[in-house]
mmCIF file of N, CA and C in Angstrom:
data_model
loop_
_atom_site.group_PDB
_atom_site.id
_atom_site.type_symbol
_atom_site.label_atom_id
_atom_site.label_comp_id
_atom_site.label_asym_id
_atom_site.label_seq_id
_atom_site.Cartn_x
_atom_site.Cartn_y
_atom_site.Cartn_z
ATOM 1 N N MET A 907 104.723 71.175 74.849
ATOM 2 C CA MET A 907 105.756 71.169 75.842
ATOM 3 C C MET A 907 105.497 70.012 76.804
ATOM 4 N N LEU A 908 106.540 69.303 77.187
ATOM 5 C CA LEU A 908 106.450 68.193 78.125
ATOM 6 C C LEU A 908 107.004 68.642 79.461
ATOM 7 N N ILE A 909 106.204 68.487 80.505
ATOM 8 C CA ILE A 909 106.644 68.843 81.841
ATOM 9 C C ILE A 909 106.752 67.556 82.643
ATOM 10 N N ILE A 910 107.923 67.303 83.201
ATOM 11 C CA ILE A 910 108.141 66.125 84.029
ATOM 12 C C ILE A 910 108.377 66.612 85.443
ATOM 13 N N THR A 911 107.591 66.098 86.381
ATOM 14 C CA THR A 911 107.747 66.527 87.757
ATOM 15 C C THR A 911 108.915 65.810 88.410
ATOM 16 N N ASN A 912 109.333 66.319 89.532
ATOM 17 C CA ASN A 912 110.424 65.696 90.275
ATOM 18 C C ASN A 912 110.109 64.267 90.661
ATOM 19 N N SER A 913 108.833 63.939 90.796
ATOM 20 C CA SER A 913 108.492 62.582 91.202
ATOM 21 C C SER A 913 108.963 61.548 90.183
ATOM 22 N N ALA A 914 109.140 61.958 88.951
ATOM 23 C CA ALA A 914 109.634 61.024 87.937
ATOM 24 C C ALA A 914 111.059 60.597 88.222
ATOM 25 N N PHE A 915 111.803 61.408 88.947
ATOM 26 C CA PHE A 915 113.209 61.112 89.210
ATOM 27 C C PHE A 915 113.542 60.934 90.684
ATOM 28 N N ASP A 916 112.781 61.557 91.563
ATOM 29 C CA ASP A 916 113.153 61.601 92.969
ATOM 30 C C ASP A 916 112.119 60.988 93.915
ATOM 31 N N ASP A 917 111.190 60.213 93.425
ATOM 32 C CA ASP A 917 110.153 59.635 94.270
ATOM 33 C C ASP A 917 110.741 58.460 95.051
ATOM 34 N N THR A 918 110.905 58.632 96.343
ATOM 35 C CA THR A 918 111.545 57.620 97.174
ATOM 36 C C THR A 918 110.659 56.402 97.425
ATOM 37 N N ARG A 919 109.405 56.448 96.967
ATOM 38 C CA ARG A 919 108.539 55.269 97.128
ATOM 39 C C ARG A 919 108.936 54.151 96.172
ATOM 40 N N PHE A 920 109.739 54.459 95.171
ATOM 41 C CA PHE A 920 110.086 53.483 94.149
ATOM 42 C C PHE A 920 111.594 53.310 94.035
ATOM 43 N N ASN A 921 112.019 52.093 93.723
ATOM 44 C CA ASN A 921 113.432 51.819 93.480
ATOM 45 C C ASN A 921 113.834 52.388 92.126
ATOM 46 N N PRO A 922 115.123 52.719 91.953
ATOM 47 C CA PRO A 922 115.596 53.185 90.640
ATOM 48 C C PRO A 922 115.377 52.106 89.575
ATOM 49 N N ILE A 923 115.221 52.527 88.339
ATOM 50 C CA ILE A 923 115.019 51.605 87.214
ATOM 51 C C ILE A 923 116.359 50.990 86.838
ATOM 52 N N SER A 924 116.360 49.671 86.654
ATOM 53 C CA SER A 924 117.590 49.000 86.223
ATOM 54 C C SER A 924 117.580 48.865 84.700
ATOM 55 N N ALA A 925 118.758 48.675 84.118
ATOM 56 C CA ALA A 925 118.878 48.547 82.657
ATOM 57 C C ALA A 925 118.066 47.370 82.134
ATOM 58 N N ARG A 926 118.008 46.278 82.862
ATOM 59 C CA ARG A 926 117.275 45.095 82.376
ATOM 60 C C ARG A 926 115.754 45.293 82.369
ATOM 61 N N GLU A 927 115.277 46.314 83.091
ATOM 62 C CA GLU A 927 113.845 46.605 83.120
ATOM 63 C C GLU A 927 113.384 47.451 81.932
ATOM 64 N N LEU A 928 114.300 48.081 81.224
ATOM 65 C CA LEU A 928 113.938 49.019 80.161
ATOM 66 C C LEU A 928 112.973 48.441 79.140
ATOM 67 N N ALA A 929 113.231 47.230 78.680
ATOM 68 C CA ALA A 929 112.393 46.641 77.627
ATOM 69 C C ALA A 929 110.946 46.442 78.064
ATOM 70 N N SER A 930 110.699 46.376 79.364
ATOM 71 C CA SER A 930 109.331 46.145 79.834
ATOM 72 C C SER A 930 108.650 47.420 80.336
ATOM 73 N N LEU A 931 109.329 48.548 80.245
ATOM 74 C CA LEU A 931 108.745 49.800 80.727
ATOM 75 C C LEU A 931 107.654 50.315 79.802
ATOM 76 N N GLU A 932 106.726 51.017 80.405
ATOM 77 C CA GLU A 932 105.687 51.717 79.660
ATOM 78 C C GLU A 932 105.573 53.113 80.239
ATOM 79 N N CYS A 933 105.497 54.070 79.359
ATOM 80 C CA CYS A 933 105.327 55.452 79.768
ATOM 81 C C CYS A 933 103.899 55.865 79.429
ATOM 82 N N ALA A 934 103.232 56.491 80.371
ATOM 83 C CA ALA A 934 101.861 56.923 80.126
ATOM 84 C C ALA A 934 101.696 58.370 80.576
ATOM 85 N N VAL A 935 100.880 59.083 79.836
ATOM 86 C CA VAL A 935 100.537 60.456 80.164
ATOM 87 C C VAL A 935 99.020 60.537 80.220
ATOM 88 N N THR A 936 98.510 61.173 81.267
ATOM 89 C CA THR A 936 97.074 61.352 81.392
ATOM 90 C C THR A 936 96.749 62.836 81.337
ATOM 91 N N LEU A 937 95.941 63.221 80.360
ATOM 92 C CA LEU A 937 95.471 64.600 80.249
ATOM 93 C C LEU A 937 94.254 64.744 81.154
ATOM 94 N N LEU A 938 94.328 65.628 82.136
ATOM 95 C CA LEU A 938 93.271 65.788 83.131
ATOM 96 C C LEU A 938 92.289 66.862 82.690
ATOM 97 N N THR A 939 90.995 66.543 82.809
ATOM 98 C CA THR A 939 89.942 67.463 82.376
ATOM 99 C C THR A 939 88.757 67.415 83.339
ATOM 100 N N ASN A 940 87.830 68.302 83.132
ATOM 101 C CA ASN A 940 86.530 68.318 83.815
ATOM 102 C C ASN A 940 86.630 68.310 85.337
ATOM 103 N N PHE A 941 87.459 69.181 85.875
ATOM 104 C CA PHE A 941 87.564 69.304 87.327
ATOM 105 C C PHE A 941 86.272 69.892 87.879
ATOM 106 N N GLU A 942 85.749 69.292 88.950
ATOM 107 C CA GLU A 942 84.545 69.809 89.585
ATOM 108 C C GLU A 942 84.485 69.347 91.040
ATOM 109 N N PRO A 943 83.949 70.199 91.918
ATOM 110 C CA PRO A 943 83.837 69.788 93.318
ATOM 111 C C PRO A 943 82.825 68.657 93.455
ATOM 112 N N ALA A 944 83.156 67.676 94.272
ATOM 113 C CA ALA A 944 82.210 66.600 94.568
ATOM 114 C C ALA A 944 81.266 67.091 95.660
ATOM 115 N N SER A 945 80.009 66.676 95.604
ATOM 116 C CA SER A 945 79.044 67.142 96.609
ATOM 117 C C SER A 945 79.280 66.486 97.969
ATOM 118 N N HIS A 946 79.946 65.340 97.981
ATOM 119 C CA HIS A 946 80.342 64.665 99.219
ATOM 120 C C HIS A 946 81.486 63.711 98.875
ATOM 121 N N ALA A 947 82.101 63.120 99.873
ATOM 122 C CA ALA A 947 83.322 62.326 99.682
ATOM 123 C C ALA A 947 83.158 61.150 98.722
ATOM 124 N N LEU A 948 81.947 60.603 98.614
ATOM 125 C CA LEU A 948 81.735 59.437 97.756
ATOM 126 C C LEU A 948 81.045 59.786 96.435
ATOM 127 N N ASP A 949 80.990 61.063 96.098
ATOM 128 C CA ASP A 949 80.336 61.539 94.871
ATOM 129 C C ASP A 949 81.295 61.479 93.680
ATOM 130 N N TRP A 950 81.641 60.273 93.275
ATOM 131 C CA TRP A 950 82.526 60.046 92.131
ATOM 132 C C TRP A 950 82.366 58.600 91.701
ATOM 133 N N THR A 951 82.845 58.291 90.495
ATOM 134 C CA THR A 951 82.665 56.958 89.918
ATOM 135 C C THR A 951 84.016 56.269 89.739
ATOM 136 N N LEU A 952 84.121 55.046 90.271
ATOM 137 C CA LEU A 952 85.337 54.248 90.114
ATOM 138 C C LEU A 952 85.632 54.044 88.633
ATOM 139 N N GLY A 953 86.875 54.239 88.240
ATOM 140 C CA GLY A 953 87.279 54.027 86.855
ATOM 141 C C GLY A 953 86.994 55.193 85.930
ATOM 142 N N THR A 954 86.226 56.174 86.408
ATOM 143 C CA THR A 954 85.905 57.356 85.600
ATOM 144 C C THR A 954 86.578 58.604 86.141
ATOM 145 N N HIS A 955 86.525 58.764 87.455
ATOM 146 C CA HIS A 955 87.035 59.980 88.076
ATOM 147 C C HIS A 955 88.349 59.762 88.804
ATOM 148 N N GLY A 956 89.217 60.746 88.674
ATOM 149 C CA GLY A 956 90.360 60.869 89.556
ATOM 150 C C GLY A 956 89.925 61.754 90.702
ATOM 151 N N LEU A 957 90.705 61.754 91.769
ATOM 152 C CA LEU A 957 90.348 62.536 92.949
ATOM 153 C C LEU A 957 91.506 63.398 93.411
ATOM 154 N N ARG A 958 91.159 64.598 93.839
ATOM 155 C CA ARG A 958 92.105 65.459 94.530
ATOM 156 C C ARG A 958 91.450 65.813 95.849
ATOM 157 N N ILE A 959 92.098 65.439 96.942
ATOM 158 C CA ILE A 959 91.526 65.737 98.249
ATOM 159 C C ILE A 959 92.391 66.745 98.986
ATOM 160 N N SER A 960 91.748 67.490 99.872
ATOM 161 C CA SER A 960 92.459 68.357 100.804
ATOM 162 C C SER A 960 91.634 68.378 102.084
ATOM 163 N N PHE A 961 92.354 68.484 103.201
ATOM 164 C CA PHE A 961 91.672 68.520 104.490
ATOM 165 C C PHE A 961 92.642 69.008 105.553
ATOM 166 N N THR A 962 92.084 69.413 106.671
ATOM 167 C CA THR A 962 92.872 69.814 107.829
ATOM 168 C C THR A 962 92.517 68.874 108.966
ATOM 169 N N HIS A 963 93.543 68.366 109.636
ATOM 170 C CA HIS A 963 93.328 67.461 110.768
ATOM 171 C C HIS A 963 94.361 67.808 111.836
ATOM 172 N N HIS A 964 93.888 68.099 113.038
ATOM 173 C CA HIS A 964 94.765 68.502 114.146
ATOM 174 C C HIS A 964 95.670 69.668 113.738
ATOM 175 N N ASN A 965 95.045 70.649 113.109
ATOM 176 C CA ASN A 965 95.723 71.882 112.681
ATOM 177 C C ASN A 965 96.825 71.672 111.651
ATOM 178 N N ARG A 966 96.782 70.566 110.943
ATOM 179 C CA ARG A 966 97.746 70.322 109.870
ATOM 180 C C ARG A 966 96.971 70.134 108.571
ATOM 181 N N ARG A 967 97.473 70.744 107.498
ATOM 182 C CA ARG A 967 96.821 70.643 106.187
ATOM 183 C C ARG A 967 97.386 69.450 105.417
ATOM 184 N N TYR A 968 96.517 68.751 104.706
ATOM 185 C CA TYR A 968 96.887 67.586 103.917
ATOM 186 C C TYR A 968 96.302 67.712 102.516
ATOM 187 N N GLY A 969 96.927 67.055 101.568
ATOM 188 C CA GLY A 969 96.388 67.016 100.220
ATOM 189 C C GLY A 969 97.080 65.943 99.393
ATOM 190 N N ALA A 970 96.330 65.353 98.481
ATOM 191 C CA ALA A 970 96.885 64.316 97.600
ATOM 192 C C ALA A 970 95.919 64.084 96.448
ATOM 193 N N THR A 971 96.406 63.384 95.432
ATOM 194 C CA THR A 971 95.560 63.075 94.280
ATOM 195 C C THR A 971 95.845 61.676 93.766
ATOM 196 N N TYR A 972 94.843 61.064 93.167
ATOM 197 C CA TYR A 972 94.969 59.810 92.434
ATOM 198 C C TYR A 972 94.374 60.016 91.050
ATOM 199 N N LEU A 973 95.049 59.517 90.034
ATOM 200 C CA LEU A 973 94.528 59.559 88.668
ATOM 201 C C LEU A 973 93.317 58.641 88.543
ATOM 202 N N PRO A 974 92.510 58.822 87.508
ATOM 203 C CA PRO A 974 91.272 58.058 87.360
ATOM 204 C C PRO A 974 91.422 56.536 87.366
ATOM 205 N N ASP A 975 92.543 56.012 86.903
ATOM 206 C CA ASP A 975 92.668 54.552 86.806
ATOM 207 C C ASP A 975 93.233 53.887 88.052
ATOM 208 N N VAL A 976 93.692 54.646 89.043
ATOM 209 C CA VAL A 976 94.368 54.061 90.205
ATOM 210 C C VAL A 976 93.456 53.128 90.998
ATOM 211 N N ALA A 977 92.303 53.615 91.422
ATOM 212 C CA ALA A 977 91.406 52.799 92.260
ATOM 213 C C ALA A 977 90.965 51.530 91.544
ATOM 214 N N LYS A 978 90.606 51.662 90.284
ATOM 215 C CA LYS A 978 90.167 50.497 89.510
ATOM 216 C C LYS A 978 91.307 49.491 89.344
ATOM 217 N N ASP A 979 92.504 49.973 89.011
ATOM 218 C CA ASP A 979 93.659 49.086 88.842
ATOM 219 C C ASP A 979 94.010 48.353 90.134
ATOM 220 N N GLN A 980 93.796 48.998 91.282
ATOM 221 C CA GLN A 980 94.107 48.382 92.577
ATOM 222 C C GLN A 980 92.982 47.492 93.085
ATOM 223 N N GLY A 981 91.812 47.592 92.460
ATOM 224 C CA GLY A 981 90.663 46.790 92.900
ATOM 225 C C GLY A 981 90.038 47.307 94.187
ATOM 226 N N TRP A 982 90.189 48.611 94.450
ATOM 227 C CA TRP A 982 89.692 49.205 95.681
ATOM 228 C C TRP A 982 88.231 49.618 95.563
ATOM 229 N N THR A 983 87.558 49.652 96.703
ATOM 230 C CA THR A 983 86.241 50.264 96.808
ATOM 231 C C THR A 983 86.449 51.771 96.934
ATOM 232 N N LYS A 984 85.354 52.522 96.918
ATOM 233 C CA LYS A 984 85.476 53.977 97.094
ATOM 234 C C LYS A 984 86.082 54.306 98.461
ATOM 235 N N GLU A 985 85.615 53.632 99.483
ATOM 236 C CA GLU A 985 86.113 53.895 100.830
ATOM 237 C C GLU A 985 87.603 53.541 100.942
ATOM 238 N N GLU A 986 88.001 52.406 100.404
ATOM 239 C CA GLU A 986 89.419 52.025 100.420
ATOM 240 C C GLU A 986 90.269 53.049 99.677
ATOM 241 N N THR A 987 89.734 53.568 98.589
ATOM 242 C CA THR A 987 90.448 54.577 97.814
ATOM 243 C C THR A 987 90.658 55.842 98.626
ATOM 244 N N LEU A 988 89.605 56.306 99.294
ATOM 245 C CA LEU A 988 89.720 57.527 100.085
ATOM 246 C C LEU A 988 90.705 57.359 101.237
ATOM 247 N N VAL A 989 90.645 56.230 101.929
ATOM 248 C CA VAL A 989 91.575 56.003 103.040
ATOM 249 C C VAL A 989 93.009 55.946 102.507
ATOM 250 N N SER A 990 93.222 55.251 101.402
ATOM 251 C CA SER A 990 94.555 55.174 100.807
ATOM 252 C C SER A 990 95.052 56.554 100.393
ATOM 253 N N LEU A 991 94.175 57.353 99.823
ATOM 254 C CA LEU A 991 94.548 58.699 99.392
ATOM 255 C C LEU A 991 94.871 59.588 100.596
ATOM 256 N N MET A 992 94.113 59.419 101.669
ATOM 257 C CA MET A 992 94.410 60.164 102.891
ATOM 258 C C MET A 992 95.768 59.727 103.456
ATOM 259 N N ARG A 993 96.069 58.445 103.394
ATOM 260 C CA ARG A 993 97.378 57.940 103.830
ATOM 261 C C ARG A 993 98.489 58.514 102.941
ATOM 262 N N LYS A 994 98.237 58.557 101.646
ATOM 263 C CA LYS A 994 99.215 59.139 100.731
ATOM 264 C C LYS A 994 99.510 60.585 101.110
ATOM 265 N N ALA A 995 98.485 61.291 101.556
ATOM 266 C CA ALA A 995 98.644 62.686 101.962
ATOM 267 C C ALA A 995 99.410 62.826 103.281
ATOM 268 N N GLY A 996 99.533 61.720 104.033
ATOM 269 C CA GLY A 996 100.273 61.764 105.289
ATOM 270 C C GLY A 996 99.420 61.575 106.534
ATOM 271 N N TRP A 997 98.118 61.403 106.371
ATOM 272 C CA TRP A 997 97.217 61.196 107.508
ATOM 273 C C TRP A 997 97.485 59.834 108.117
ATOM 274 N N ASN A 998 97.572 59.762 109.436
ATOM 275 C CA ASN A 998 97.824 58.482 110.090
ATOM 276 C C ASN A 998 96.749 58.120 111.104
ATOM 277 N N GLY A 999 95.555 58.642 110.874
ATOM 278 C CA GLY A 999 94.434 58.315 111.756
ATOM 279 C C GLY A 999 93.985 56.877 111.568
ATOM 280 N N ARG A 1000 93.082 56.454 112.425
ATOM 281 C CA ARG A 1000 92.550 55.088 112.321
ATOM 282 C C ARG A 1000 91.677 54.967 111.085
ATOM 283 N N ARG A 1001 91.829 53.843 110.410
ATOM 284 C CA ARG A 1001 91.123 53.586 109.146
ATOM 285 C C ARG A 1001 89.622 53.831 109.267
ATOM 286 N N ASP A 1002 89.031 53.411 110.361
ATOM 287 C CA ASP A 1002 87.579 53.531 110.525
ATOM 288 C C ASP A 1002 87.141 54.943 110.919
ATOM 289 N N GLU A 1003 88.081 55.864 111.075
ATOM 290 C CA GLU A 1003 87.736 57.230 111.455
ATOM 291 C C GLU A 1003 87.823 58.219 110.296
ATOM 292 N N TRP A 1004 88.010 57.720 109.070
ATOM 293 C CA TRP A 1004 88.153 58.625 107.932
ATOM 294 C C TRP A 1004 86.917 59.500 107.741
ATOM 295 N N LYS A 1005 85.737 58.979 108.083
ATOM 296 C CA LYS A 1005 84.497 59.738 107.885
ATOM 297 C C LYS A 1005 84.381 60.930 108.828
ATOM 298 N N LYS A 1006 85.167 60.941 109.892
ATOM 299 C CA LYS A 1006 85.139 62.040 110.845
ATOM 300 C C LYS A 1006 85.931 63.249 110.344
ATOM 301 N N VAL A 1007 86.708 63.043 109.299
ATOM 302 C CA VAL A 1007 87.521 64.113 108.725
ATOM 303 C C VAL A 1007 86.713 64.802 107.630
ATOM 304 N N GLU A 1008 86.671 66.112 107.665
ATOM 305 C CA GLU A 1008 85.936 66.867 106.646
ATOM 306 C C GLU A 1008 86.803 67.019 105.402
ATOM 307 N N LEU A 1009 86.503 66.191 104.409
ATOM 308 C CA LEU A 1009 87.287 66.178 103.176
ATOM 309 C C LEU A 1009 86.738 67.163 102.157
ATOM 310 N N ASN A 1010 87.632 67.874 101.502
ATOM 311 C CA ASN A 1010 87.281 68.649 100.320
ATOM 312 C C ASN A 1010 87.695 67.773 99.141
ATOM 313 N N VAL A 1011 86.734 67.314 98.350
ATOM 314 C CA VAL A 1011 87.019 66.382 97.253
ATOM 315 C C VAL A 1011 86.707 67.048 95.920
ATOM 316 N N VAL A 1012 87.690 67.057 95.050
ATOM 317 C CA VAL A 1012 87.508 67.508 93.672
ATOM 318 C C VAL A 1012 87.679 66.283 92.790
ATOM 319 N N ARG A 1013 86.700 66.044 91.943
ATOM 320 C CA ARG A 1013 86.804 64.915 91.012
ATOM 321 C C ARG A 1013 87.155 65.457 89.633
ATOM 322 N N TYR A 1014 87.802 64.603 88.855
ATOM 323 C CA TYR A 1014 88.177 64.993 87.498
ATOM 324 C C TYR A 1014 88.243 63.751 86.635
ATOM 325 N N GLN A 1015 88.329 63.960 85.345
ATOM 326 C CA GLN A 1015 88.447 62.861 84.397
ATOM 327 C C GLN A 1015 89.776 62.973 83.668
ATOM 328 N N GLY A 1016 90.125 61.938 82.952
ATOM 329 C CA GLY A 1016 91.389 61.980 82.249
ATOM 330 C C GLY A 1016 91.413 61.055 81.055
ATOM 331 N N LYS A 1017 92.243 61.389 80.102
ATOM 332 C CA LYS A 1017 92.477 60.568 78.915
ATOM 333 C C LYS A 1017 93.927 60.112 78.975
ATOM 334 N N LYS A 1018 94.123 58.792 79.055
ATOM 335 C CA LYS A 1018 95.460 58.231 79.201
ATOM 336 C C LYS A 1018 95.965 57.702 77.862
ATOM 337 N N VAL A 1019 97.219 58.024 77.566
ATOM 338 C CA VAL A 1019 97.889 57.510 76.372
ATOM 339 C C VAL A 1019 99.190 56.877 76.846
ATOM 340 N N ALA A 1020 99.454 55.649 76.399
ATOM 341 C CA ALA A 1020 100.644 54.928 76.850
ATOM 342 C C ALA A 1020 101.494 54.495 75.669
ATOM 343 N N LEU A 1021 102.784 54.352 75.925
ATOM 344 C CA LEU A 1021 103.735 53.938 74.911
ATOM 345 C C LEU A 1021 104.742 53.000 75.571
ATOM 346 N N GLY A 1022 104.896 51.806 75.024
ATOM 347 C CA GLY A 1022 105.874 50.860 75.545
ATOM 348 C C GLY A 1022 107.274 51.204 75.078
ATOM 349 N N TYR A 1023 108.273 50.658 75.754
ATOM 350 C CA TYR A 1023 109.666 50.942 75.415
ATOM 351 C C TYR A 1023 109.997 50.571 73.972
ATOM 352 N N PRO A 1024 109.581 49.397 73.468
ATOM 353 C CA PRO A 1024 109.898 49.084 72.071
ATOM 354 C C PRO A 1024 109.322 50.109 71.085
ATOM 355 N N GLU A 1025 108.111 50.590 71.356
ATOM 356 C CA GLU A 1025 107.501 51.607 70.491
ATOM 357 C C GLU A 1025 108.268 52.920 70.584
ATOM 358 N N TRP A 1026 108.658 53.281 71.810
ATOM 359 C CA TRP A 1026 109.440 54.498 71.986
ATOM 360 C C TRP A 1026 110.774 54.394 71.258
ATOM 361 N N LYS A 1027 111.425 53.239 71.386
ATOM 362 C CA LYS A 1027 112.731 53.038 70.757
ATOM 363 C C LYS A 1027 112.606 53.163 69.232
ATOM 364 N N GLU A 1028 111.546 52.594 68.674
ATOM 365 C CA GLU A 1028 111.305 52.697 67.230
ATOM 366 C C GLU A 1028 111.109 54.160 66.829
ATOM 367 N N TRP A 1029 110.311 54.886 67.607
ATOM 368 C CA TRP A 1029 110.089 56.308 67.323
ATOM 369 C C TRP A 1029 111.394 57.082 67.433
ATOM 370 N N ARG A 1030 112.168 56.804 68.474
ATOM 371 C CA ARG A 1030 113.426 57.512 68.697
ATOM 372 C C ARG A 1030 114.410 57.278 67.548
ATOM 373 N N THR A 1031 114.484 56.046 67.045
ATOM 374 C CA THR A 1031 115.341 55.731 65.907
ATOM 375 C C THR A 1031 114.904 56.528 64.687
ATOM 376 N N TRP A 1032 113.600 56.590 64.454
ATOM 377 C CA TRP A 1032 113.066 57.351 63.326
ATOM 378 C C TRP A 1032 113.458 58.825 63.443
ATOM 379 N N VAL A 1033 113.301 59.406 64.659
ATOM 380 C CA VAL A 1033 113.656 60.816 64.855
ATOM 381 C C VAL A 1033 115.133 61.041 64.575
ATOM 382 N N GLU A 1034 115.985 60.160 65.074
ATOM 383 C CA GLU A 1034 117.424 60.311 64.854
ATOM 384 C C GLU A 1034 117.766 60.222 63.384
ATOM 385 N N GLU A 1035 117.107 59.333 62.640
ATOM 386 C CA GLU A 1035 117.347 59.215 61.201
ATOM 387 C C GLU A 1035 116.895 60.467 60.470
ATOM 388 N N GLU A 1036 115.772 61.034 60.874
ATOM 389 C CA GLU A 1036 115.250 62.251 60.252
ATOM 390 C C GLU A 1036 116.217 63.414 60.479
ATOM 391 N N VAL A 1037 116.738 63.525 61.687
ATOM 392 C CA VAL A 1037 117.676 64.610 62.000
ATOM 393 C C VAL A 1037 118.959 64.429 61.196
ATOM 394 N N THR A 1038 119.448 63.198 61.076
ATOM 395 C CA THR A 1038 120.673 62.921 60.329
ATOM 396 C C THR A 1038 120.493 63.224 58.844
ATOM 397 N N ASP A 1039 119.315 62.908 58.294
ATOM 398 C CA ASP A 1039 119.028 63.133 56.889
ATOM 399 C C ASP A 1039 118.803 64.602 56.542
ATOM 400 N N SER A 1040 118.545 65.418 57.535
ATOM 401 C CA SER A 1040 118.219 66.832 57.288
ATOM 402 C C SER A 1040 119.442 67.656 56.994
#
């Protein structure tokens, strides 16, 4: 079963996809595994672990996650990753004060599989032919 979250269609951080962009699109799915609590905020490995954080600041709860490849793809350090993830969660504190926040960090791993639009189109044509022939 394929589950697509609302973010695939309603994420306001991104512009809608135009028809001319289709040929260059890539779809990727990451299977998440090996969830475990980190012993401290920096107890994870760049390029290996994804992060799920949660914290309370000024009586407000926050939470966000990054997949394992995000920090490495962005070229971030561990500290830059945590601050960015806290910002993603909605925290607007000063960058240098992130260590004052008591973070609950869960690290996890993932296996990513990607498919480009031309490959998808080829597969889709094959499926349509199979259905027609049946």
